[in-house]
Coordinates of C-alpha atoms in Angstrom, one line a residue:
Chain R
X1 CA -76.9 31.1 -23.7
X2 CA -74.3 31.8 -21.3
X3 CA -73.6 27.9 -21.4
X4 CA -69.9 27.8 -22.5
X5 CA -67.0 26.6 -20.3
X6 CA -65.4 29.3 -18.4
X7 CA -62.5 29.7 -15.9
X8 CA -60.3 32.0 -14.0
X9 CA -56.8 32.1 -13.1
X10 CA -55.6 34.2 -10.3
X11 CA -52.0 35.2 -9.1
X12 CA -51.9 35.9 -5.6
X13 CA -49.0 38.1 -4.3
X14 CA -47.3 36.6 -0.9
X15 CA -47.0 38.9 1.9
X16 CA -44.8 37.7 4.9
X17 CA -43.9 40.1 7.6
X18 CA -41.5 38.2 9.9
X19 CA -41.9 38.6 13.8
X20 CA -39.4 40.5 15.6
X21 CA -37.2 38.6 18.0
X22 CA -35.9 39.9 21.4
X23 CA -32.6 41.0 19.7
X24 CA -34.6 43.4 17.6
X25 CA -33.1 41.8 14.7
X26 CA -35.7 41.0 12.1
X27 CA -35.1 37.3 10.6
X28 CA -35.2 36.7 7.1
X29 CA -38.6 35.9 5.5
X30 CA -39.1 32.5 3.7
X31 CA -38.9 32.4 0.0
X32 CA -42.4 32.4 -1.8
X33 CA -41.5 28.9 -2.9
X34 CA -41.4 27.8 0.7
X35 CA -44.5 29.5 1.4
X36 CA -46.3 27.9 -1.6
X37 CA -45.1 24.4 -0.2
X38 CA -46.5 25.0 3.2
X39 CA -49.9 26.2 1.8
X40 CA -50.4 23.3 -0.5
X41 CA -49.9 21.1 2.2
X42 CA -52.3 22.9 4.3
X43 CA -54.8 22.8 1.5
X44 CA -54.1 19.2 1.5
X45 CA -55.3 19.0 5.2
X46 CA -58.7 20.6 4.4
X47 CA -59.7 19.1 1.0
X48 CA -58.6 15.9 -1.1
X49 CA -55.7 16.9 -3.6
X50 CA -53.4 15.1 -6.0
X51 CA -50.3 16.3 -7.8
X52 CA -50.6 17.8 -11.1
X53 CA -48.3 17.4 -14.2
X54 CA -45.5 20.0 -14.2
X55 CA -45.6 22.7 -17.1
X56 CA -43.1 25.4 -18.0
X57 CA -42.4 27.9 -15.2
X58 CA -44.7 26.2 -12.7
X59 CA -44.0 24.1 -9.8
X60 CA -45.7 21.9 -7.4
X61 CA -49.1 22.1 -9.1
X62 CA -51.9 20.3 -7.2
X63 CA -55.7 19.7 -8.1
X64 CA -58.3 19.6 -5.5
X65 CA -61.5 17.5 -5.2
X66 CA -63.4 20.2 -7.0
X67 CA -61.3 20.2 -10.0
X68 CA -59.5 23.5 -9.2
X69 CA -55.9 23.8 -9.4
X70 CA -53.0 25.6 -7.4
X71 CA -49.4 26.1 -8.4
X72 CA -46.3 28.2 -7.8
X73 CA -45.2 30.3 -10.9
X74 CA -41.9 31.7 -11.0
X75 CA -39.0 32.3 -13.4
X76 CA -35.8 30.1 -13.2
X77 CA -33.3 32.9 -12.3
X78 CA -35.7 34.0 -9.4
X79 CA -37.2 30.7 -7.9
X80 CA -38.1 32.5 -4.5
X81 CA -39.8 35.6 -6.2
X82 CA -42.8 33.8 -7.5
X83 CA -46.7 33.9 -7.3
X84 CA -49.4 31.5 -6.1
X85 CA -51.3 30.7 -8.9
X86 CA -54.9 29.4 -8.4
X87 CA -57.1 28.2 -11.2
X88 CA -60.8 27.6 -10.7
X89 CA -62.3 24.3 -12.3
X90 CA -64.1 25.1 -15.6
X91 CA -67.6 26.2 -14.9
X92 CA -70.7 26.6 -16.9
X93 CA -72.2 30.0 -16.3
X94 CA -71.1 33.0 -14.8
X95 CA -72.9 32.5 -11.5
X96 CA -71.2 29.2 -11.0
X97 CA -67.8 30.6 -12.0
X98 CA -68.1 33.4 -9.4
X99 CA -69.1 30.9 -6.8
X100 CA -66.2 28.8 -7.4
X101 CA -63.6 31.9 -7.7
X102 CA -65.2 32.8 -3.9
X103 CA -64.6 29.1 -2.9
X104 CA -60.9 29.2 -4.1
X105 CA -60.2 32.4 -2.1
X106 CA -62.1 31.0 0.9
X107 CA -60.1 27.7 1.0
X108 CA -56.7 29.8 0.7
X109 CA -58.0 31.9 3.8
X110 CA -58.9 28.6 5.7
X111 CA -55.5 27.3 4.8
X112 CA -53.5 30.3 6.0
X113 CA -53.3 29.2 9.7
X114 CA -52.2 25.7 9.1
X115 CA -49.4 27.3 6.4
X116 CA -48.4 29.6 9.1
X117 CA -47.9 26.8 11.6
X118 CA -45.8 24.9 8.9
X119 CA -43.7 27.8 8.4
X120 CA -43.1 28.5 12.0
X121 CA -42.0 24.7 12.5
X122 CA -39.3 25.6 9.9
X123 CA -38.4 28.8 11.9
X124 CA -40.3 31.2 9.9
X125 CA -42.5 33.1 12.4
X126 CA -44.5 35.9 11.0
X127 CA -47.6 37.3 9.6
X128 CA -48.7 35.8 6.4
X129 CA -51.2 37.1 3.8
X130 CA -52.3 36.7 0.1
X131 CA -53.1 39.6 -2.0
X132 CA -55.5 39.2 -4.9
X133 CA -54.4 42.2 -6.9
X134 CA -52.5 42.7 -10.2
X135 CA -49.9 45.5 -9.2
X136 CA -47.2 45.5 -6.2
X137 CA -45.8 48.9 -4.6
X138 CA -43.0 49.1 -7.1
X139 CA -45.4 48.7 -10.1
X140 CA -44.5 44.9 -11.1
X141 CA -47.5 43.4 -12.7
X142 CA -49.1 40.2 -12.6
X143 CA -52.8 39.2 -11.7
X144 CA -55.8 37.4 -13.4
X145 CA -56.8 36.0 -16.7
X146 CA -60.1 34.9 -17.9
X147 CA -60.7 31.9 -20.2
X148 CA -63.9 31.3 -22.4
X149 CA -64.4 28.2 -24.5
X150 CA -64.8 29.8 -27.9
X151 CA -65.2 29.0 -31.6
X152 CA -61.7 29.4 -33.0
X153 CA -63.0 30.0 -36.5
X154 CA -65.8 28.5 -38.7
X155 CA -66.1 27.6 -42.5
X156 CA -63.1 28.8 -44.6
X157 CA -61.7 30.9 -41.7
X158 CA -61.3 27.3 -39.9
X159 CA -59.8 25.7 -42.9
X160 CA -57.3 28.7 -43.1
X161 CA -56.4 28.4 -39.2
X162 CA -55.7 24.6 -39.5
X163 CA -53.7 25.2 -42.8
X164 CA -51.6 27.7 -41.0
X165 CA -51.1 25.1 -37.9
X166 CA -49.9 22.5 -40.5
X167 CA -47.6 25.2 -41.9
X168 CA -46.1 26.0 -38.5
X169 CA -45.4 22.2 -37.7
X170 CA -42.1 21.7 -39.4
X171 CA -40.9 24.6 -37.5
X172 CA -42.2 23.3 -34.3
X173 CA -40.6 20.1 -34.7
X174 CA -37.2 21.6 -35.8
X175 CA -37.4 23.6 -32.7
X176 CA -38.1 20.7 -30.5
X177 CA -35.0 18.9 -32.1
X178 CA -32.9 21.8 -31.6
X179 CA -33.9 22.1 -28.0
X180 CA -33.0 18.5 -27.3
X181 CA -29.9 18.8 -29.1
X182 CA -28.9 21.9 -27.1
X183 CA -29.6 19.9 -23.9
X184 CA -27.6 16.9 -24.9
X185 CA -24.8 19.3 -25.6
X186 CA -25.0 21.3 -22.5
X187 CA -25.8 18.8 -20.0
X188 CA -22.5 16.9 -20.0
X189 CA -20.5 20.2 -20.0
X190 CA -22.7 21.3 -16.8
X191 CA -21.9 18.0 -15.3
X192 CA -18.3 18.1 -16.1
X193 CA -18.1 21.7 -14.7
X194 CA -20.0 20.7 -11.5
X195 CA -17.2 18.1 -10.9
X196 CA -14.4 20.0 -11.8
X197 CA -15.0 23.5 -10.4
X198 CA -15.1 22.2 -6.8
X199 CA -11.7 20.1 -7.4
X200 CA -10.1 23.1 -9.1
X201 CA -11.1 25.6 -6.1
X202 CA -9.9 23.1 -3.7
X203 CA -6.6 22.6 -5.6
X204 CA -6.2 26.3 -6.2
X205 CA -7.2 28.2 -2.8
X206 CA -7.7 25.2 -0.4
X207 CA -11.0 25.0 1.7
X208 CA -11.5 28.7 1.3
X209 CA -11.9 28.4 -2.4
X210 CA -14.3 25.6 -1.9
X211 CA -16.4 27.7 0.6
X212 CA -16.5 30.8 -1.8
X213 CA -17.5 28.6 -4.7
X214 CA -20.4 26.9 -2.3
X215 CA -21.5 30.3 -1.1
X216 CA -22.5 31.1 -5.0
X217 CA -24.9 28.5 -4.8
X218 CA -26.0 29.5 -1.2
X219 CA -29.9 29.4 -0.6
X220 CA -31.4 32.7 -1.9
X221 CA -28.3 33.6 -3.7
X222 CA -29.2 33.2 -7.3
X223 CA -26.5 34.9 -8.9
X224 CA -25.1 31.8 -11.0
X225 CA -28.6 30.9 -12.1
X226 CA -29.4 34.5 -13.1
X227 CA -25.9 34.4 -14.9
X228 CA -26.8 31.1 -16.6
X229 CA -30.1 32.3 -17.6
X230 CA -28.5 35.6 -19.4
X231 CA -26.0 33.4 -21.0
X232 CA -28.7 31.3 -22.3
X233 CA -31.1 34.2 -23.6
X234 CA -29.6 34.5 -27.0
X235 CA -30.0 30.7 -27.7
X236 CA -33.6 31.4 -26.3
X237 CA -34.2 33.9 -29.2
X238 CA -32.6 31.6 -31.8
X239 CA -34.9 29.0 -30.7
X240 CA -38.1 30.8 -30.2
X241 CA -38.2 33.9 -32.4
X242 CA -38.6 31.8 -35.8
X243 CA -41.4 29.9 -33.8
X244 CA -43.0 33.2 -32.7
X245 CA -43.1 34.1 -36.3
X246 CA -44.5 31.0 -37.6
X247 CA -46.9 30.7 -34.7
X248 CA -48.0 34.0 -35.2
X249 CA -49.8 33.2 -38.4
X250 CA -52.6 30.5 -36.7
X251 CA -53.0 32.6 -33.6
X252 CA -53.6 35.6 -35.8
X253 CA -56.3 33.7 -37.6
X254 CA -57.8 32.4 -34.4
X255 CA -60.8 34.1 -32.8
X256 CA -60.9 36.8 -35.4
X257 CA -64.8 37.2 -35.3
X258 CA -64.9 37.4 -31.4
X259 CA -61.9 39.7 -31.3
X260 CA -62.9 42.3 -33.5
X261 CA -66.4 42.3 -32.2
X262 CA -65.3 42.5 -28.5
X263 CA -62.6 44.9 -28.7
X264 CA -64.3 48.2 -28.0
X265 CA -66.1 46.4 -25.1
X266 CA -63.0 45.3 -23.6
X267 CA -61.2 48.4 -24.0
X268 CA -64.2 50.2 -22.0
X269 CA -64.7 47.3 -19.6
X270 CA -62.4 48.6 -16.9
X271 CA -65.1 51.3 -15.8
X272 CA -67.1 48.3 -14.6
X273 CA -64.3 45.6 -13.8
X274 CA -61.0 47.9 -13.1
X275 CA -59.5 47.3 -9.7
X276 CA -58.5 50.9 -9.2
X277 CA -54.8 51.8 -8.7
X278 CA -52.6 54.4 -7.3
X279 CA -49.4 55.3 -9.0
X280 CA -46.1 56.7 -8.0
X281 CA -47.2 60.3 -8.5
X282 CA -50.5 59.7 -6.2
X283 CA -52.7 59.5 -9.5
X284 CA -55.6 57.4 -9.3
X285 CA -56.7 55.3 -12.4
X286 CA -59.3 52.9 -13.0
X287 CA -57.3 49.5 -14.1
X288 CA -54.1 48.0 -12.8
X289 CA -53.1 46.2 -15.9
X290 CA -54.7 48.5 -18.3
X291 CA -51.6 50.5 -18.7
X292 CA -49.3 47.7 -19.4
X293 CA -51.0 46.0 -22.3
X294 CA -48.6 46.3 -25.2
X295 CA -50.2 44.5 -27.9
X296 CA -53.8 43.3 -28.8
X297 CA -52.7 39.4 -29.4
X298 CA -49.7 37.7 -28.0
X299 CA -47.4 36.4 -31.0
X300 CA -44.5 35.6 -28.8
X301 CA -44.0 33.9 -25.5
X302 CA -42.3 36.7 -23.8
X303 CA -43.4 38.2 -20.4
X304 CA -42.7 41.7 -21.7
X305 CA -45.2 41.3 -24.5
X306 CA -48.4 41.8 -22.4
X307 CA -51.5 41.3 -24.6
X308 CA -55.1 42.0 -24.6
X309 CA -56.0 38.7 -26.0
X310 CA -53.7 36.3 -24.6
X311 CA -52.6 33.2 -26.8
X312 CA -50.0 31.9 -24.5
X313 CA -52.2 28.8 -23.7
X314 CA -52.1 27.8 -27.4
X315 CA -48.4 28.6 -28.0
X316 CA -47.6 26.2 -24.8
X317 CA -49.6 23.6 -26.7
X318 CA -47.7 24.3 -30.0
X319 CA -44.5 23.9 -28.1
X320 CA -45.4 20.5 -26.6
X321 CA -43.2 18.5 -29.0
X322 CA -40.2 20.0 -27.0
X323 CA -41.3 18.0 -23.9
X324 CA -42.1 15.1 -26.1
X325 CA -45.9 15.4 -26.1
X326 CA -47.9 15.4 -29.4
X327 CA -51.4 15.3 -27.9
X328 CA -51.5 19.1 -27.1
X329 CA -50.7 19.9 -30.9
X330 CA -53.5 17.6 -32.2
X331 CA -56.0 19.2 -29.6
X332 CA -55.0 23.0 -31.5
X333 CA -56.9 21.6 -34.5
X334 CA -60.4 21.5 -32.8
X335 CA -62.9 23.8 -33.7
X336 CA -63.5 25.1 -30.0
X337 CA -60.5 26.5 -28.0
X338 CA -59.8 28.4 -25.0
X339 CA -59.9 32.0 -25.6
X340 CA -57.8 33.7 -22.8
X341 CA -57.9 37.4 -22.0
X342 CA -54.9 39.2 -20.6
X343 CA -56.6 42.5 -19.8
X344 CA -58.3 41.5 -16.7
X345 CA -57.9 42.9 -13.2
X346 CA -58.3 40.9 -10.3
X347 CA -61.5 41.7 -8.4
X348 CA -62.4 41.3 -4.6
X349 CA -65.9 43.1 -5.1
X350 CA -68.4 40.4 -6.0
X351 CA -70.7 42.6 -8.2
X352 CA -67.5 43.6 -10.3
X353 CA -66.4 40.1 -10.7
X354 CA -69.7 38.8 -11.6
X355 CA -70.3 41.7 -14.2
X356 CA -66.9 41.1 -15.5
X357 CA -67.4 37.5 -16.4
X358 CA -71.3 37.7 -17.1
X359 CA -71.2 40.8 -19.4
X360 CA -68.0 39.0 -21.1
X361 CA -69.7 35.7 -21.6
X362 CA -73.1 37.6 -23.1
X363 CA -71.0 39.5 -25.4
X364 CA -69.0 36.5 -26.6
X365 CA -72.3 34.7 -27.3
X366 CA -73.7 37.6 -29.2
X367 CA -70.4 37.9 -31.3
X368 CA -70.4 34.2 -32.1
X369 CA -74.2 34.7 -33.2
X370 CA -72.9 37.3 -35.6
X371 CA -74.9 40.1 -33.8
X372 CA -71.9 42.4 -33.2
X373 CA -70.3 42.6 -36.6
X374 CA -71.1 46.3 -36.8
X375 CA -69.7 47.0 -33.4
X376 CA -67.7 50.2 -32.8
X377 CA -64.3 50.2 -34.4
X378 CA -61.7 52.0 -32.2
X379 CA -58.9 54.3 -34.2
X380 CA -56.4 53.1 -32.1
X381 CA -57.5 50.5 -29.6
X382 CA -54.1 50.5 -27.2
X383 CA -54.2 54.2 -27.1
X384 CA -57.8 54.2 -26.2
X385 CA -57.2 51.8 -23.4
X386 CA -54.6 53.7 -21.7
X387 CA -56.7 56.9 -22.1
X388 CA -60.1 55.2 -20.7
X389 CA -58.4 53.2 -18.0
X390 CA -56.5 56.4 -16.8
X391 CA -59.9 58.3 -16.2
X392 CA -61.9 58.0 -13.3
X393 CA -64.0 61.0 -14.2
X394 CA -65.2 58.7 -17.1
X395 CA -65.4 62.0 -19.5
X396 CA -62.5 60.8 -21.6
X397 CA -63.4 60.5 -25.3
X398 CA -61.6 58.2 -27.8
X399 CA -61.7 58.3 -31.7
X400 CA -63.6 55.6 -33.3
X401 CA -63.3 54.7 -37.1
X402 CA -66.5 56.4 -38.2
X403 CA -68.3 59.2 -36.1
X404 CA -67.6 61.4 -33.2
X405 CA -65.2 60.4 -30.4
X406 CA -66.9 58.4 -27.5
X407 CA -66.6 57.8 -24.0
X408 CA -66.2 54.3 -22.1
X409 CA -69.8 54.6 -20.9
X410 CA -71.2 55.1 -24.5
X411 CA -69.3 52.3 -25.6
X412 CA -70.6 50.2 -22.8
X413 CA -74.2 51.2 -23.3
X414 CA -73.8 50.2 -27.1
X415 CA -73.2 46.8 -26.2
X416 CA -75.6 46.8 -23.4
X417 CA -78.6 47.8 -26.0
X418 CA -77.5 44.8 -28.1
X419 CA -77.4 42.4 -25.1
X420 CA -81.2 43.7 -24.2
X421 CA -82.3 43.1 -27.6
X422 CA -80.6 39.6 -27.7
X423 CA -82.1 38.5 -24.6
X424 CA -85.5 39.8 -25.3
X425 CA -85.5 38.1 -28.8
X426 CA -84.0 35.0 -27.7
X427 CA -86.4 31.9 -28.2
X428 CA -84.7 30.4 -25.1
X429 CA -85.5 32.1 -21.8
X430 CA -82.2 32.7 -19.8
X431 CA -83.0 33.9 -16.6
X432 CA -79.3 34.6 -15.7
X433 CA -78.7 36.5 -18.8
X434 CA -81.7 38.8 -18.0
X435 CA -80.2 39.2 -14.5
X436 CA -76.9 40.1 -15.9
X437 CA -78.4 42.7 -18.3
X438 CA -80.5 44.4 -15.7
X439 CA -77.5 44.7 -13.2
X440 CA -75.2 45.9 -16.2
X441 CA -77.8 48.7 -16.9
X442 CA -78.2 49.7 -13.4
X443 CA -74.5 49.6 -12.9
X444 CA -74.0 52.1 -16.1
X445 CA -76.7 54.3 -14.8
X446 CA -75.2 54.8 -11.5
X447 CA -71.8 55.3 -13.0
X448 CA -73.3 58.0 -15.1
X449 CA -75.4 59.6 -12.4
X450 CA -73.2 59.2 -9.2
X451 CA -70.4 56.5 -8.9
X452 CA -70.6 56.8 -5.3
X453 CA -73.7 54.6 -5.3
X454 CA -71.5 51.7 -6.2
X455 CA -69.3 51.8 -3.2
X456 CA -69.3 48.1 -2.2
X457 CA -70.2 46.9 -5.7
X458 CA -67.2 48.1 -7.9
X459 CA -63.6 48.0 -6.9
X460 CA -62.4 51.0 -8.2
X461 CA -65.4 53.0 -6.7
X462 CA -64.7 51.4 -3.4
X463 CA -61.2 51.8 -3.1
X464 CA -61.2 55.4 -4.2
X465 CA -64.0 56.0 -1.5
X466 CA -61.6 54.4 1.2
X467 CA -58.8 56.5 -0.1
X468 CA -60.6 59.5 0.6
X469 CA -62.5 58.3 3.8
X470 CA -59.5 56.9 5.5
X471 CA -56.6 58.2 3.7
X472 CA -57.1 62.0 2.6
X473 CA -54.5 63.3 4.8
X474 CA -52.3 60.1 5.0
X475 CA -48.9 60.0 3.9
X476 CA -48.1 58.5 0.4
X477 CA -46.9 55.1 1.7
X478 CA -50.1 54.7 3.9
X479 CA -52.3 55.5 0.9
X480 CA -50.4 53.0 -1.1
X481 CA -51.0 50.4 1.7
X482 CA -54.9 51.2 1.5
X483 CA -54.4 50.3 -2.4
X484 CA -52.7 47.0 -1.9
X485 CA -54.4 45.7 1.6
X486 CA -57.8 46.5 0.0
X487 CA -57.2 43.2 -1.8
X488 CA -55.7 41.1 1.0
X489 CA -57.9 37.9 1.2
X490 CA -59.4 37.3 4.8
X491 CA -58.1 40.5 6.4
X492 CA -58.0 43.0 3.7
X493 CA -60.0 46.0 3.6
X494 CA -62.6 44.9 1.1
X495 CA -63.1 41.8 3.4
X496 CA -63.6 44.1 6.5
X497 CA -66.3 46.1 4.6
X498 CA -68.1 43.2 3.5
X499 CA -68.3 41.7 7.0
X500 CA -69.6 45.0 8.1
X501 CA -72.3 44.8 5.4
X502 CA -70.8 47.5 3.2
X503 CA -69.9 45.3 0.2
X504 CA -72.6 43.6 -1.6
X505 CA -72.6 39.9 -1.9
X506 CA -74.1 37.6 -4.5
X507 CA -73.1 34.1 -3.4
X508 CA -74.2 32.7 -0.2
X509 CA -71.9 31.4 2.5
X510 CA -73.7 27.9 1.9
X511 CA -73.0 28.0 -1.7
X512 CA -69.4 28.8 -1.1
X513 CA -69.1 26.2 1.4
X514 CA -70.5 23.6 -1.1
X515 CA -68.2 24.8 -4.0
X516 CA -65.4 24.0 -1.7
X517 CA -66.3 20.5 -1.5
X518 CA -67.7 19.5 -4.9
X519 CA -66.9 20.3 -8.6
X520 CA -69.1 22.0 -10.9
X521 CA -71.6 19.5 -12.8
X522 CA -71.4 18.8 -16.5
X523 CA -68.0 20.0 -16.9
X524 CA -64.3 18.3 -17.1
X525 CA -63.8 19.2 -13.6
X526 CA -66.9 17.1 -12.4
X527 CA -64.8 13.8 -13.6
X528 CA -61.4 15.3 -12.5
X529 CA -62.7 16.0 -9.1
X530 CA -64.6 12.8 -8.7
X531 CA -61.3 10.9 -9.6
X532 CA -59.2 12.9 -7.2
X533 CA -61.8 12.2 -4.5
X534 CA -62.1 8.5 -5.1
X535 CA -58.1 8.3 -5.2
X536 CA -57.4 10.2 -2.3
X537 CA -56.6 7.1 -0.1
X538 CA -54.9 5.2 -2.9
X539 CA -51.3 4.5 -2.9
X540 CA -51.1 4.3 -6.8
X541 CA -49.1 7.2 -8.2
X542 CA -51.6 9.8 -9.7
X543 CA -50.9 12.6 -11.7
X544 CA -53.5 15.1 -13.0
X545 CA -53.9 17.7 -15.6
X546 CA -56.6 19.9 -17.1
X547 CA -57.0 17.4 -19.8
X548 CA -56.7 14.1 -18.4
X549 CA -55.7 11.9 -15.2
X550 CA -52.9 9.4 -15.1
X551 CA -53.3 6.4 -12.6
X552 CA -50.3 4.4 -12.3
X553 CA -46.9 4.5 -13.8
X554 CA -45.9 6.2 -17.1
X555 CA -45.5 2.9 -19.0
X556 CA -48.2 0.7 -17.4
X557 CA -50.4 3.6 -16.0
X558 CA -53.9 4.1 -17.3
X559 CA -54.8 7.6 -18.6
X560 CA -58.4 8.9 -18.3
X561 CA -59.2 11.7 -20.8
X562 CA -61.4 14.4 -19.5
X563 CA -62.3 16.3 -22.6
Chain N
X1 CA -71.6 17.7 -7.8
X2 CA -72.9 21.2 -7.1
X3 CA -75.5 22.8 -9.5
X4 CA -75.1 26.3 -10.6
X5 CA -75.8 28.4 -7.5
X6 CA -78.9 30.5 -7.2
X7 CA -77.5 34.1 -7.1
X8 CA -78.9 36.1 -4.1
X9 CA -80.7 39.3 -5.2
X10 CA -78.7 42.2 -4.9
X11 CA -79.1 44.0 -1.7
X12 CA -80.5 47.5 -1.7
X13 CA -78.0 50.1 -2.6
X14 CA -75.9 51.1 0.3
X15 CA -76.5 54.3 2.4
X16 CA -75.9 57.8 0.1
X17 CA -73.0 58.4 2.6
X18 CA -71.8 55.3 4.2
X19 CA -69.2 57.1 6.5
X20 CA -71.2 57.8 9.7
X21 CA -72.8 54.5 9.7
X22 CA -69.3 52.7 9.9
X23 CA -67.0 55.1 11.5
X24 CA -65.5 52.9 13.7
X25 CA -64.4 50.5 10.8
X26 CA -63.2 53.3 8.8
X27 CA -61.0 54.4 11.8
X28 CA -59.7 50.9 12.1
X29 CA -58.6 50.9 8.4
X30 CA -57.1 54.3 8.6
X31 CA -55.2 53.2 11.8
X32 CA -54.1 50.0 10.1
X33 CA -53.0 51.8 6.9
X34 CA -50.7 53.9 9.2
X35 CA -49.2 51.2 10.8
X36 CA -45.7 50.7 9.3
X37 CA -46.9 51.1 5.7
X38 CA -43.4 51.0 4.2
X39 CA -42.7 47.4 5.7
X40 CA -46.1 46.2 4.3
X41 CA -45.3 47.5 1.0
X42 CA -41.7 45.9 1.0
X43 CA -43.2 42.5 2.5
X44 CA -45.7 42.2 -0.5
X45 CA -43.2 42.9 -3.2
X46 CA -43.3 40.6 -6.3
X47 CA -40.1 41.8 -8.0
X48 CA -40.3 38.9 -10.8
X49 CA -44.0 38.9 -11.3
X50 CA -45.8 36.5 -13.6
X51 CA -48.0 36.6 -16.6

């Protein structure tokens, strides 16, 4: 019970306020990529780190001695507008995961002064902060994802899933060949253009023309890259849409039992795990991410296609042949895979974070044990999610396939009752499962009686209380600042409430300090962290990934597999 | 390597109305929120957000 591997990925938004100079002019802020490089270096001053293998839209990934990871995630057309992504090491059990998430947050807070000093040396003086939330002031959404190791299918379902993967392989290989053909054709053309364009500009308009051309590639001016990205988009569609259709089949067959059993739980979960958010019209709702979920399962690798059940991790593995790697495709045939949830708000309140991962892990255990096959079926899950996530009164009712419409509290109570029975009747005594069930029940009771009792425990309750206590008569921008700064690490409003004893803590400072130093035992992170620590002083090139550590060069190097 | 941590028992419920006990902190937060809020919002934008 609760023994599966689990992890959290969190995208932190960068806040940088440049210091005013004597002239009264405010200098330009550094790009987020520059901030990330300074932050990664500052983290490296505090703990042992080694570089990670680069994948997709991420840059400069590092792994730490605890097996955790940091990287910079951006789109090619906006290299400076990205986010800092932190991934916890793989953990066993919700309390261990909470502890390592708090350790990640604490490590970043400790690295901020070193990062600011590095930025100042580059001429960027100002105030730096990291915001652990999911939505900025203009409504752009990013945030958190949860991962749980889970059974992809069993019996005939597993055979069908694997058969669908085999059927998808020819398309995947054709797509890889097409990608490389495109690269081989466009690369010489681009090289030729890079040589010819300055010569033509020089010949036609002299040095003025050359300067104008160079200005197009000026730091921070990404018009050319944006233009190229726009021009290449149709090729991307041709390459990826057939893949999406083929990949859709195996991933439609993956985690079917858990998806069916968990859906009503996840749709109603924002009453416990929602971060709370204030929209343009000053309307307060429970979840930052809930309103932007467009699909139940991701079938194509597009950022607009935001799903409740994320399959981007599996799609990336399926696309690996395009980067000449076949091992990730082979791993997709394993019976246990990483089930990723896209519907997850970033939590700063510890009780909310703990209940989010604890109740979800418990529900997954029950789903795989076949105890939730009669779970409530929502008539329209996405409409239900929007309706429930928008309602801080908790009175909204959503239709179910059979019976009367239900509230989010009623749905959560249904799962809670099953969990109580599961824990009671389990032959194995799981103390943590009992603690989760107890806390879950108390939280639902408090939500039904008076959510105000949960100030300092649940994010949406605490934020709403803060908006009323500190911002009732404030202008909209100040209220929005409360919404955002509530989540800032270190100096944010929840952090200040916690220091004043107003936010409940579940993990001690000593446990967080230990989790900043050592990886969780009995996980792939344990070996990864151990190797990173052992190789800290070595001159050998080292490349770390979630699955392996390569020591030495690409040809003669040794690869140590972690799973 | 760290074993799974021992969770601390939850602290008792906070006061029914926590405002009076922490008025100074709430005043500090209220003042901070009113300090150049537009700049704070602009400085934390993520126009090309992630997943």
